[in-house]
């Protein structure tokens, strides 16, 4: 190393939790490849992995291809930044209440979000208002987060359905749970990563960066 040169930053490690034998594995691999292109070292874990396997990573991502009933409960309290687009696990993570189609769910045939918190980094520099996030209409996950959350965007025309939201470390989530590290939910479903528009991909990257940026 040259005198005075800063040491090279070690690559950040992300653990991507998926359904290894599921029908949408190819889409999960596109997510993996995209993260790798952005400088992450990506490890893959099956949906029944023990949360302790993530204790040494910088970021946990739980894909919606998992079956929530097969996911171990310890992810809620894991002190590692976590992002998911599986709406059916939001209650298990204490990110929303427990009522399906009331506290969390999926909206069919959507294409637009409403950016409501443009100054926040997860808005990716996009202006307030309507943004087209899909190449074609597709399902969107949503949740109704607790009071400690920061909501970035809602499904267009459905302001009660948050499509991107996050909790800062130490913020109060649902059930009076305290976020052990940053927690973020996004609007994707099983197959929609490949359907993201350029603006949608910007939002995805911004959510990843904000989640991991808080550290442990």
GROMACS .gro file of N, CA and C in nm, residues 114-118 120 122-123 145 147-154 162-167:
model
   69
  114UNK      N    1  -4.695   0.666  -0.535
  114UNK     CA    2  -4.703   0.807  -0.502
  114UNK      C    3  -4.591   0.837  -0.402
  115UNK      N    4  -4.491   0.912  -0.446
  115UNK     CA    5  -4.380   0.949  -0.358
  115UNK      C    6  -4.429   1.055  -0.261
  116UNK      N    7  -4.424   1.025  -0.132
  116UNK     CA    8  -4.477   1.117  -0.031
  116UNK      C    9  -4.367   1.175   0.058
  117UNK      N   10  -4.245   1.128   0.043
  117UNK     CA   11  -4.135   1.175   0.128
  117UNK      C   12  -4.010   1.191   0.041
  118UNK      N   13  -4.020   1.280  -0.058
  118UNK     CA   14  -3.913   1.296  -0.156
  118UNK      C   15  -3.777   1.333  -0.095
  120UNK      N   16  -3.631   1.219   0.164
  120UNK     CA   17  -3.567   1.106   0.230
  120UNK      C   18  -3.482   1.028   0.128
  122UNK      N   19  -3.431   0.725   0.062
  122UNK     CA   20  -3.493   0.610  -0.004
  122UNK      C   21  -3.581   0.650  -0.122
  123UNK      N   22  -3.611   0.778  -0.136
  123UNK     CA   23  -3.688   0.824  -0.253
  123UNK      C   24  -3.600   0.838  -0.376
  145UNK      N   25  -4.753   0.037   0.831
  145UNK     CA   26  -4.653   0.029   0.938
  145UNK      C   27  -4.696   0.100   1.065
  147UNK      N   28  -4.627   0.358   1.405
  147UNK     CA   29  -4.605   0.502   1.410
  147UNK      C   30  -4.458   0.540   1.402
  148UNK      N   31  -4.369   0.448   1.433
  148UNK     CA   32  -4.227   0.479   1.430
  148UNK      C   33  -4.164   0.472   1.292
  149UNK      N   34  -4.242   0.434   1.192
  149UNK     CA   35  -4.188   0.415   1.057
  149UNK      C   36  -4.181   0.546   0.980
  150UNK      N   37  -4.095   0.547   0.880
  150UNK     CA   38  -4.091   0.654   0.781
  150UNK      C   39  -4.146   0.598   0.651
  151UNK      N   40  -4.255   0.655   0.602
  151UNK     CA   41  -4.315   0.609   0.477
  151UNK      C   42  -4.261   0.692   0.362
  152UNK      N   43  -4.213   0.624   0.259
  152UNK     CA   44  -4.153   0.691   0.143
  152UNK      C   45  -4.254   0.702   0.030
  153UNK      N   46  -4.331   0.596   0.008
  153UNK     CA   47  -4.425   0.594  -0.105
  153UNK      C   48  -4.543   0.505  -0.071
  154UNK      N   49  -4.656   0.538  -0.130
  154UNK     CA   50  -4.776   0.456  -0.119
  154UNK      C   51  -4.818   0.411  -0.258
  162UNK      N   52  -4.886   0.156   0.231
  162UNK     CA   53  -4.747   0.198   0.214
  162UNK      C   54  -4.672   0.096   0.129
  163UNK      N   55  -4.604   0.145   0.027
  163UNK     CA   56  -4.532   0.057  -0.066
  163UNK      C   57  -4.383   0.053  -0.037
  164UNK      N   58  -4.330   0.159   0.022
  164UNK     CA   59  -4.191   0.162   0.069
  164UNK      C   60  -4.193   0.231   0.204
  165UNK      N   61  -4.144   0.162   0.306
  165UNK     CA   62  -4.132   0.225   0.437
  165UNK      C   63  -4.016   0.162   0.512
  166UNK      N   64  -3.968   0.235   0.612
  166UNK     CA   65  -3.854   0.186   0.688
  166UNK      C   66  -3.859   0.230   0.832
  167UNK      N   67  -3.790   0.155   0.915
  167UNK     CA   68  -3.771   0.188   1.056
  167UNK      C   69  -3.623   0.211   1.081
   0.00000   0.00000   0.00000
